CSV table of C-alpha atoms in Angstrom, one decimal:
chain,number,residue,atom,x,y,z
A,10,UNK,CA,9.2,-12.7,-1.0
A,11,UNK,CA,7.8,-9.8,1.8
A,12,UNK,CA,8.9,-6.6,1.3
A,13,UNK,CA,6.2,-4.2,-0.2
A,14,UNK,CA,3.8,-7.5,-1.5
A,15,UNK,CA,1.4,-4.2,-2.8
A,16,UNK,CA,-0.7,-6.6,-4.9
A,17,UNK,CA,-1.5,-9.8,-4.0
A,18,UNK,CA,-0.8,-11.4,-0.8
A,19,UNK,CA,-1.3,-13.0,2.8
A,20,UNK,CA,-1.8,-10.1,5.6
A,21,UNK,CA,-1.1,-12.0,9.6
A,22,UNK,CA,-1.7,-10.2,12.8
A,23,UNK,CA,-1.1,-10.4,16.3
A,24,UNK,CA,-2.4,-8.5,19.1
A,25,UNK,CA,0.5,-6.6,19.5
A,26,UNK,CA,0.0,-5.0,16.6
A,27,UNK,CA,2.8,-6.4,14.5
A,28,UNK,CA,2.0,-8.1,10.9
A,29,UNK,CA,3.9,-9.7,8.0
A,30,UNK,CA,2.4,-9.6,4.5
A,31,UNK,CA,3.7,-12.6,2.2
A,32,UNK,CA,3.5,-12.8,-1.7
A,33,UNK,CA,5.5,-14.4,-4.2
A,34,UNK,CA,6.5,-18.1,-4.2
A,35,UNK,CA,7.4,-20.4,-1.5
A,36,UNK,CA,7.8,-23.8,-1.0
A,37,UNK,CA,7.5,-24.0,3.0
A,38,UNK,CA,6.5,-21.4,4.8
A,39,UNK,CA,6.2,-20.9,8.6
A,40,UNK,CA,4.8,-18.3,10.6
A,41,UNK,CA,5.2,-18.3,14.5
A,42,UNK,CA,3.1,-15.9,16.8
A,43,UNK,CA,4.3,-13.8,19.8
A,44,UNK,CA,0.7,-14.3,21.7
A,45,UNK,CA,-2.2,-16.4,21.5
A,46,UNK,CA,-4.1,-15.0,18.8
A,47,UNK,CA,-3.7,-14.3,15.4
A,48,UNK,CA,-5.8,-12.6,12.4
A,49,UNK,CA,-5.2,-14.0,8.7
A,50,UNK,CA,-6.3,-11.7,5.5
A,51,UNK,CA,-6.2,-12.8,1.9
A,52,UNK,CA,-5.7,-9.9,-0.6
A,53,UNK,CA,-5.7,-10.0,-4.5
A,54,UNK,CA,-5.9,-7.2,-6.9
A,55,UNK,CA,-7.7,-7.4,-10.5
A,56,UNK,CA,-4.9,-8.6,-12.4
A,57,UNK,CA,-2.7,-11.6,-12.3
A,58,UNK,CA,-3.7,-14.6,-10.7
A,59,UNK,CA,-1.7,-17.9,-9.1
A,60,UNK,CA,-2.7,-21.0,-7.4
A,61,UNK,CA,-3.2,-19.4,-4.2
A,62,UNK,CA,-1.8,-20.9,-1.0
A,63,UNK,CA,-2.7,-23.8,1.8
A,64,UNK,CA,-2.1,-23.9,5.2
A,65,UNK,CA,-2.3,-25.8,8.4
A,66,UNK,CA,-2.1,-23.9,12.2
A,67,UNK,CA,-1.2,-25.9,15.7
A,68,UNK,CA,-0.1,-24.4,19.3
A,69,UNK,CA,3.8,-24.5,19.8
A,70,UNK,CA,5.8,-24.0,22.9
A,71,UNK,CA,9.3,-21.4,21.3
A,72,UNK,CA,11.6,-22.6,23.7
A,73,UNK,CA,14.0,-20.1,22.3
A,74,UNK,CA,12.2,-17.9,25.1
A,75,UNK,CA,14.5,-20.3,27.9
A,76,UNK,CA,18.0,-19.2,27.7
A,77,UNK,CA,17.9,-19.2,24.3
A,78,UNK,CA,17.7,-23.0,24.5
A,79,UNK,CA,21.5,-23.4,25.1
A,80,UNK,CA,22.0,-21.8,21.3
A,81,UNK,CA,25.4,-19.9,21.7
A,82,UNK,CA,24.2,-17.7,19.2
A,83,UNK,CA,20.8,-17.4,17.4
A,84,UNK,CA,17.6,-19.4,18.2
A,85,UNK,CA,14.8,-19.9,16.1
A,86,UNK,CA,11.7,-21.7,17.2
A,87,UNK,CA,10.2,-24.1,15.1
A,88,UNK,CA,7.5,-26.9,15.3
A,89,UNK,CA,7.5,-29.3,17.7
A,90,UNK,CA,11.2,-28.4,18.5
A,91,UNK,CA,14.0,-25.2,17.8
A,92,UNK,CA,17.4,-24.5,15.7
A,93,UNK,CA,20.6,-23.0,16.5
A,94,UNK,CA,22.2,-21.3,14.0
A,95,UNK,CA,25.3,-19.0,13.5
A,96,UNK,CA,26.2,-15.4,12.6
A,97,UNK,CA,28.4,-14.8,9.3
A,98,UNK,CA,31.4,-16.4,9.2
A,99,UNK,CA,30.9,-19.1,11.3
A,100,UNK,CA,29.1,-22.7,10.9
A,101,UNK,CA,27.1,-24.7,13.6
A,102,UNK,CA,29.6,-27.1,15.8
A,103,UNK,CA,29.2,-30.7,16.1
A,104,UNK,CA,26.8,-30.1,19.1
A,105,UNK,CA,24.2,-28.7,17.7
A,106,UNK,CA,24.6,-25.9,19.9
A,107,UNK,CA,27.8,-23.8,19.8
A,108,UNK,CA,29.6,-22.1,17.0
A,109,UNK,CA,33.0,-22.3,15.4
A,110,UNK,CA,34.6,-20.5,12.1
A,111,UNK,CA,33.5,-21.6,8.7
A,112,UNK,CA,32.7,-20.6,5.0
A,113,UNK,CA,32.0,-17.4,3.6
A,114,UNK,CA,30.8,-17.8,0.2
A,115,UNK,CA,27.2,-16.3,-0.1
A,116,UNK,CA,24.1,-15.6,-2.5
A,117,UNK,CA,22.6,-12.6,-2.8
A,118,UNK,CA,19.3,-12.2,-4.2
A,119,UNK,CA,18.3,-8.7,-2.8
A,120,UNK,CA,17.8,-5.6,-4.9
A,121,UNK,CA,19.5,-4.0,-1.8
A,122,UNK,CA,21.0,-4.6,2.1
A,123,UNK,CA,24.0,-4.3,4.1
A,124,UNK,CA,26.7,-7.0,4.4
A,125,UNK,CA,29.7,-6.9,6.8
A,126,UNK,CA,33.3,-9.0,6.9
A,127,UNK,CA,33.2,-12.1,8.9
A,128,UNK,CA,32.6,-11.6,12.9
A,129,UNK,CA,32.1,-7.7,12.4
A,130,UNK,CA,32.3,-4.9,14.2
A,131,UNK,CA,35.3,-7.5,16.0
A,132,UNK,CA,38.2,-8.4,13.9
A,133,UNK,CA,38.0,-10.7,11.2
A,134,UNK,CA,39.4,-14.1,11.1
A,135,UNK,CA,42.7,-14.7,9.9
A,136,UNK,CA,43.4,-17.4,6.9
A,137,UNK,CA,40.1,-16.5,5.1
A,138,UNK,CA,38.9,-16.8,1.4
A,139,UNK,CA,35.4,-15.3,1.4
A,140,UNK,CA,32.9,-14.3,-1.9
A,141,UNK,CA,29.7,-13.1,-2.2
A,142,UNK,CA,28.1,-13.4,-5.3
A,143,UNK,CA,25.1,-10.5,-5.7
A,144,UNK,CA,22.5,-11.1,-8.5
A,145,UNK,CA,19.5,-8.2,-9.2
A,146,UNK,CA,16.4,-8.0,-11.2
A,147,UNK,CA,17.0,-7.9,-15.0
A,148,UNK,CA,17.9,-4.8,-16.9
A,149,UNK,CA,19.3,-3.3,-13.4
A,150,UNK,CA,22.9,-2.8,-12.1
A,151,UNK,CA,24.2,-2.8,-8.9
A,152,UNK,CA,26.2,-0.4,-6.9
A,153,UNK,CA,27.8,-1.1,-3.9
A,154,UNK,CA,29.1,1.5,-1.4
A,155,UNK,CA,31.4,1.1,1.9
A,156,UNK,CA,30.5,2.7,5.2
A,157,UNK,CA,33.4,1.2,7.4
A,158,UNK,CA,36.7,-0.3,5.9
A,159,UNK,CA,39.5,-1.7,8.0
A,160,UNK,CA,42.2,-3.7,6.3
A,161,UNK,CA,45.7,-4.4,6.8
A,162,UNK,CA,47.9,-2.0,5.3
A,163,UNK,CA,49.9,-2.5,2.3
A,164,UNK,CA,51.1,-0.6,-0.9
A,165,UNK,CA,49.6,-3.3,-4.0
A,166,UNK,CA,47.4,-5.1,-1.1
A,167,UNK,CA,49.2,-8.3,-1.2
A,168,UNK,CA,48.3,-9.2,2.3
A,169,UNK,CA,44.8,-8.9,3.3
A,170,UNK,CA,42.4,-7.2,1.1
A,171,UNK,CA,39.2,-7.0,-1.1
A,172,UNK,CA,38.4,-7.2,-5.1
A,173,UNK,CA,35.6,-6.4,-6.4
A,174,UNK,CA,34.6,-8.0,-10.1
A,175,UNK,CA,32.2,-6.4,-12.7
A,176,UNK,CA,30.3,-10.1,-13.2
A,177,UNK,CA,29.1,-13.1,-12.0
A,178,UNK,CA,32.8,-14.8,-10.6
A,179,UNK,CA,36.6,-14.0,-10.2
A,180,UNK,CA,37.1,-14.4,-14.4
A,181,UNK,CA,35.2,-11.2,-14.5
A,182,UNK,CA,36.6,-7.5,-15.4
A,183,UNK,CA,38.5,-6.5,-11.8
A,184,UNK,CA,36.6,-3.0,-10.9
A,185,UNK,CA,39.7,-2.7,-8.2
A,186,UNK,CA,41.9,-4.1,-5.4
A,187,UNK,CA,41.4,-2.5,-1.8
A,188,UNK,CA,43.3,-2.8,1.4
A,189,UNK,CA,44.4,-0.2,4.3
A,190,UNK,CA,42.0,2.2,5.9
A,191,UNK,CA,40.8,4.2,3.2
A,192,UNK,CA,37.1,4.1,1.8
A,193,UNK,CA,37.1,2.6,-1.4
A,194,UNK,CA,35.0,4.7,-3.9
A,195,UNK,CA,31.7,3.7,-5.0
A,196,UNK,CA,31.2,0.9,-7.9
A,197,UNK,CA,28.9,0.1,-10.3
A,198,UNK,CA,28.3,-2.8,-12.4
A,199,UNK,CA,27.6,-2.9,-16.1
A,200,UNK,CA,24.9,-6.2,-16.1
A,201,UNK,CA,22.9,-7.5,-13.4
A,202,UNK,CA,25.7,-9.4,-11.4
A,203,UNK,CA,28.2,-7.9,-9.0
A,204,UNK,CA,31.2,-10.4,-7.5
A,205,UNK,CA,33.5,-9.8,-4.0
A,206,UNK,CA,36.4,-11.4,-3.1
A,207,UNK,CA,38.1,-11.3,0.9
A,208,UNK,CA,40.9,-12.8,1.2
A,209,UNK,CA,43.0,-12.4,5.3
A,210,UNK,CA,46.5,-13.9,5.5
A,211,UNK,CA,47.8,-15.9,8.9
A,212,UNK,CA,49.0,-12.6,10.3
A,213,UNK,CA,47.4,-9.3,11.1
A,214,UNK,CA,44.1,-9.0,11.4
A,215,UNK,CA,41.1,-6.3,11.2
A,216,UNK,CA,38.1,-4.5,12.3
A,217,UNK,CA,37.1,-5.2,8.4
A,218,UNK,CA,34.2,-3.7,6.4
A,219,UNK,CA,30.1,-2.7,6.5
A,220,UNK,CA,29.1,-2.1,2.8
A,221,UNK,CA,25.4,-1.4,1.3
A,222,UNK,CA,24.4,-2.4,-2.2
A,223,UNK,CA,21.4,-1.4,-3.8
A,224,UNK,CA,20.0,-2.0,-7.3
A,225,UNK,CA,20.2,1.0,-10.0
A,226,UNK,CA,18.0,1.2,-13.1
A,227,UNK,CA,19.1,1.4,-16.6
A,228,UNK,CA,22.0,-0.3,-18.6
A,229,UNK,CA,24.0,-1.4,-21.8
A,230,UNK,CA,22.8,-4.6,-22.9
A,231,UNK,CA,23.3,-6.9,-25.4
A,232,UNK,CA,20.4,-8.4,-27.8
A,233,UNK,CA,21.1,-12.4,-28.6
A,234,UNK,CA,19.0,-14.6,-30.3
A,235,UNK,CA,17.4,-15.7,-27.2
A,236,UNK,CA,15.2,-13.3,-25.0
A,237,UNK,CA,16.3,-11.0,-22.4
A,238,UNK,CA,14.3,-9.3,-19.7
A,239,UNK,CA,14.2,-5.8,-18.9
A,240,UNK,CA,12.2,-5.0,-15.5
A,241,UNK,CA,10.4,-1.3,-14.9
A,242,UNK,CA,12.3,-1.4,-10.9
A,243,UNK,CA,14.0,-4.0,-9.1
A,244,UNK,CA,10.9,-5.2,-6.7
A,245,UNK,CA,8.8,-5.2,-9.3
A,246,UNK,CA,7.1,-8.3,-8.2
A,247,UNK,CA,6.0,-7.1,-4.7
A,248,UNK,CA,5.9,-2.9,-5.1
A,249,UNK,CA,5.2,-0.4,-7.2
A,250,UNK,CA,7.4,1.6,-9.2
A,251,UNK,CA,9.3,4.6,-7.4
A,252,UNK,CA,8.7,8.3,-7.9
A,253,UNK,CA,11.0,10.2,-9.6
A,254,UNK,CA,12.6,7.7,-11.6
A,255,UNK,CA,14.9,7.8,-14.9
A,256,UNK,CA,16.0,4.9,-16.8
A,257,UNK,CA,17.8,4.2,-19.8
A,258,UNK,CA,18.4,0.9,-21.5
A,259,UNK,CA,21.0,1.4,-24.3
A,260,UNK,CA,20.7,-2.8,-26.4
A,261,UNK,CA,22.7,-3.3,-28.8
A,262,UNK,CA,22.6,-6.5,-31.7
A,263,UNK,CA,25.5,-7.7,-33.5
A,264,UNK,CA,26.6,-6.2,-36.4
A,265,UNK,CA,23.8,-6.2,-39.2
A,266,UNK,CA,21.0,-7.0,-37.0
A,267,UNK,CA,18.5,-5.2,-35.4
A,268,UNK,CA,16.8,-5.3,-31.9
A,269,UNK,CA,13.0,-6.4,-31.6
A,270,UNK,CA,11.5,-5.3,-28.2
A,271,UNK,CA,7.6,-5.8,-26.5
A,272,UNK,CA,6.0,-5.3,-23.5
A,273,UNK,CA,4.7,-8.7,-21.9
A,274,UNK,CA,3.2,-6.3,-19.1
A,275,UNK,CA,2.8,-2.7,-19.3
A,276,UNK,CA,0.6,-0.7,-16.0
A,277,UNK,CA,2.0,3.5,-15.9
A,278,UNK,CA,-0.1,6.2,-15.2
A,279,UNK,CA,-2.7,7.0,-17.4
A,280,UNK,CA,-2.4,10.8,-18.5
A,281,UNK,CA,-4.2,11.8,-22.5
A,282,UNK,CA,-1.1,13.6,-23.4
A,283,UNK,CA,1.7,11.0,-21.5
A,284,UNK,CA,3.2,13.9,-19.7
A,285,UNK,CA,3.7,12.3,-16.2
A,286,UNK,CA,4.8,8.3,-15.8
A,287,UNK,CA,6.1,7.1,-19.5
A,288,UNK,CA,8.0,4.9,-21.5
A,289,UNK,CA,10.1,6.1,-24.7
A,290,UNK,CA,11.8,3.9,-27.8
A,291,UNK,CA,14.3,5.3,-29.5
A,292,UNK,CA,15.8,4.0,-32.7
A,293,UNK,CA,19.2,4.0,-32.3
A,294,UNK,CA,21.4,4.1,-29.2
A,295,UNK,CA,21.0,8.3,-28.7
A,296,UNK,CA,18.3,10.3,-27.4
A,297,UNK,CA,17.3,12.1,-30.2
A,298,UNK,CA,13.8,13.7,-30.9
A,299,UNK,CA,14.8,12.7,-34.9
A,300,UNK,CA,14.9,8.9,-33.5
A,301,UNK,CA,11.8,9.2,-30.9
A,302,UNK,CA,9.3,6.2,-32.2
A,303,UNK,CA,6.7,6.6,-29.5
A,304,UNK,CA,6.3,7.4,-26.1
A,305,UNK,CA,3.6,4.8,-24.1
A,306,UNK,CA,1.7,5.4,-21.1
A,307,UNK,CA,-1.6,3.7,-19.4
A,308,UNK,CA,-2.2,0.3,-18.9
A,309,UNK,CA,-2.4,-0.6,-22.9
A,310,UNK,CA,0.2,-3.1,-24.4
A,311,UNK,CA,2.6,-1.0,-26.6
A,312,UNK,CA,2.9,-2.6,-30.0
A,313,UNK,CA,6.3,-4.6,-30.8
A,314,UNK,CA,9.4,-2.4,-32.5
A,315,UNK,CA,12.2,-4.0,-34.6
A,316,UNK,CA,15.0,-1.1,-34.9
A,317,UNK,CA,16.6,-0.4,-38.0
A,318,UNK,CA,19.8,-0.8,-37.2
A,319,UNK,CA,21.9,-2.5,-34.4
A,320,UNK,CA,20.9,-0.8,-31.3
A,321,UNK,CA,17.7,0.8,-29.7
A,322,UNK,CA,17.0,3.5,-26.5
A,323,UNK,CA,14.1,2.6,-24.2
A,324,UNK,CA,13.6,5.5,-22.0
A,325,UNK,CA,11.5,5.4,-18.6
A,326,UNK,CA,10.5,8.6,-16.9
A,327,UNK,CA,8.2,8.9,-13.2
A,328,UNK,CA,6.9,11.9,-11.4
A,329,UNK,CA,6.8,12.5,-7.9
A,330,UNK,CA,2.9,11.4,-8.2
A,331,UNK,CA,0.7,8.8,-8.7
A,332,UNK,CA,2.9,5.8,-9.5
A,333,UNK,CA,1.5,1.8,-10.8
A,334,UNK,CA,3.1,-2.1,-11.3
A,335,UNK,CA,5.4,-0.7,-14.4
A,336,UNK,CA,6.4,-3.0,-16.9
A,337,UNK,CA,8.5,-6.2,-18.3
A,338,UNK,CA,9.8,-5.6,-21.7
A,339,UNK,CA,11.2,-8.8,-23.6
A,340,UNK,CA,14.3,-8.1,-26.3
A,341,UNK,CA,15.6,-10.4,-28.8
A,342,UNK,CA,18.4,-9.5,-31.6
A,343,UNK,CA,16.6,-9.7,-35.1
A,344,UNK,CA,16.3,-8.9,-38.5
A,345,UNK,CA,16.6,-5.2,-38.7
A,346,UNK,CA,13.0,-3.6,-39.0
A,347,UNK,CA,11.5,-0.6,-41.3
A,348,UNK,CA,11.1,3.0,-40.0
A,349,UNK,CA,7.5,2.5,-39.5
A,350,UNK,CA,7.4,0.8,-35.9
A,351,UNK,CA,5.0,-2.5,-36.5
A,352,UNK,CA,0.9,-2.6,-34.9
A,353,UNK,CA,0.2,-5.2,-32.4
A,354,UNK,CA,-3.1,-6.0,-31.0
A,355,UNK,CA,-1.3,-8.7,-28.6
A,356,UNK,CA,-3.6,-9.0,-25.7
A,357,UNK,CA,-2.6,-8.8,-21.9
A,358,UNK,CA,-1.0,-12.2,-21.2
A,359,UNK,CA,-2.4,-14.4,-18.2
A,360,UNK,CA,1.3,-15.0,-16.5
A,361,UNK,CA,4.4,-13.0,-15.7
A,362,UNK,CA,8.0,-14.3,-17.5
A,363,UNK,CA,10.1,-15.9,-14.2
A,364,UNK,CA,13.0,-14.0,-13.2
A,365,UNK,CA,16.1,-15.7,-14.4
A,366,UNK,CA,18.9,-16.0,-11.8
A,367,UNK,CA,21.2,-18.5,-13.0
């Protein structure tokens, strides 16, 4: 993925002065120049490392430049030849070229972005059943806010309207039913997956909607036998952690079991006394200075807690200073643990867990 890419990554520049940096995983990657010349940097910092990359370079003609090569839409150039391709809502017609109404069901991976109704700002198509399914970065929820909303009128929203679900698909909890002009309020999801439903009757039809989501810290999550991830912020792969953060991860076990939590990565800012950047465990599900365990900063592995009981408080807190990567925590349900949290001297592992988003 781009974005920040503050770590480890691929720097390429043109002589216009524009650049792309690259880090994370790809399987195919293509880069096309506006001029002539281009400059290539390699960066890695002194901490994780992968397999590196391996690249080829030819000249291309973009005939994308020409009329947009006869695309009715979009163009993109690519080698040896170019593609047409479609705004939201529609699909590519049988000529290659010109574009006609299609699906609506999208993935979205982002910790943030805007997304709009089919063929926005101009009415929406009638006889539509859209979704899009958002996912985040573990331990995060997502909110999602509406900055336009246009919808045929009517008093339960039979006709054309949205839902919005509080999981991954339509069986989730309903968060609420929208139609008519009026904004709907902001919502929040409990876990790391937010669903939306359009549906447009045969009849009247819209201006529609422009929405932003964006990822939000913190959570109530449950503590299974298998592990869960909790991530310091949502890009935490390509960026540093914000300033002026605070987060607060309520997990809770099952009845007579306790919650086992460590750090497989742990990078705040180093201060003797932990007064700036840190991370807090609580035993129990309140913040209680009775129930504080520790509080962690630096770059030092915390050593592993087991709670006593069924549910454990991990507390983060930033300044508006110097900030660093932040940390993955991995939580488990177990067998419940003494008073006395446990010593580790677990060592800084060589890899980073993969973000689950299935």
């Amino acid at each position: 993925m781009k974005s920040a890419c503050s770590y480890d990554y691929v720097l390429i520049q043109n002589d216009e002065g524009m650049e792309e940096r690259y880090c994370g995983h790809y399987n195919s990657l293509v880069y096309t120049s506006t001029t002539n010349r281009i400059k290539v940097s390699f960066v890695s910092d002194n901490t994780i490392e992968k397999n590196g990359f391996m690249a080829y370079f030819i000249t291309d003609l973009d005939e994308c430049r020409n009329n947009n090569a006869g695309c009715q839409q979009r163009c993109t150039n690519t080698i040896g030849s170019y593609q047409c391709e479609c705004e939201s809502g529609y699909v590519l017609a049988d000529d290659g070229h010109n574009c006609k109404e299609g699906g609506c069901n999208l993935q979205v991976y982002d910790p943030e972005g805007e997304i709009t109704s089919p063929n926005y700002p101009f009415d929406y198509p009638k006889g539509k059943n859209c979704n899009w399914h958002f996912v985040t970065t573990p331990g995060h929820r997502l909110s999602i806010s509406f900055e336009e909303f246009m919808f045929e009128e009517h008093n339960t929203c039979k006709y054309d309207h949205i839902e919005i679900f509080d999981g991954g698909n339509s069986d989730a909890t309903s968060l609420g039913i929208f139609c008519g002009s009026d904004i709907p309020p902001n919502l929040q999801s409990s876990a790391n997956q937010l669903f939306m439903t359009m549906l447009t009757d045969a009849s009247v039809d819209r201006r529609g909607f422009k929405a932003f989501f964006s990822s939000v810290c913190g959570g109530n999550l449950k503590a299974e036998q298998t592990i869960g991830y909790i991530y310091s912020h949502a890009r935490y792969s390509d960026g540093k952690y914000e300033k002026k953060m605070r987060c607060e991860w309520r997990i809770m076990a099952q009845q007579n079991r306790g919650v086992n939590i460590r750090f497989a990565q742990f990078d705040l800012e180093r201060e003797v006394n932990c007064e700036f950047d840190y991370v807090e465990i609580y035993d129990g599900g309140e913040i209680l200075e009775e129930h504080r365990v520790a509080r962690y900063c630096g770059d030092k592995l915390p050593p592993s807690f087991t709670s006593t009981g069924r549910s454990l408080l991990l507390l983060l807190i930033t300044d508006e200073s110097e900030e660093q990567k932040g940390f993955i925590a991995e939580y488990r349900s177990s067998i419940p643990g003494k008073i006395t949290p446990l010593t580790s001297t677990t060592r800084r592992p060589p890899r980073e867990p993969i973000i689950n988003n299935n």
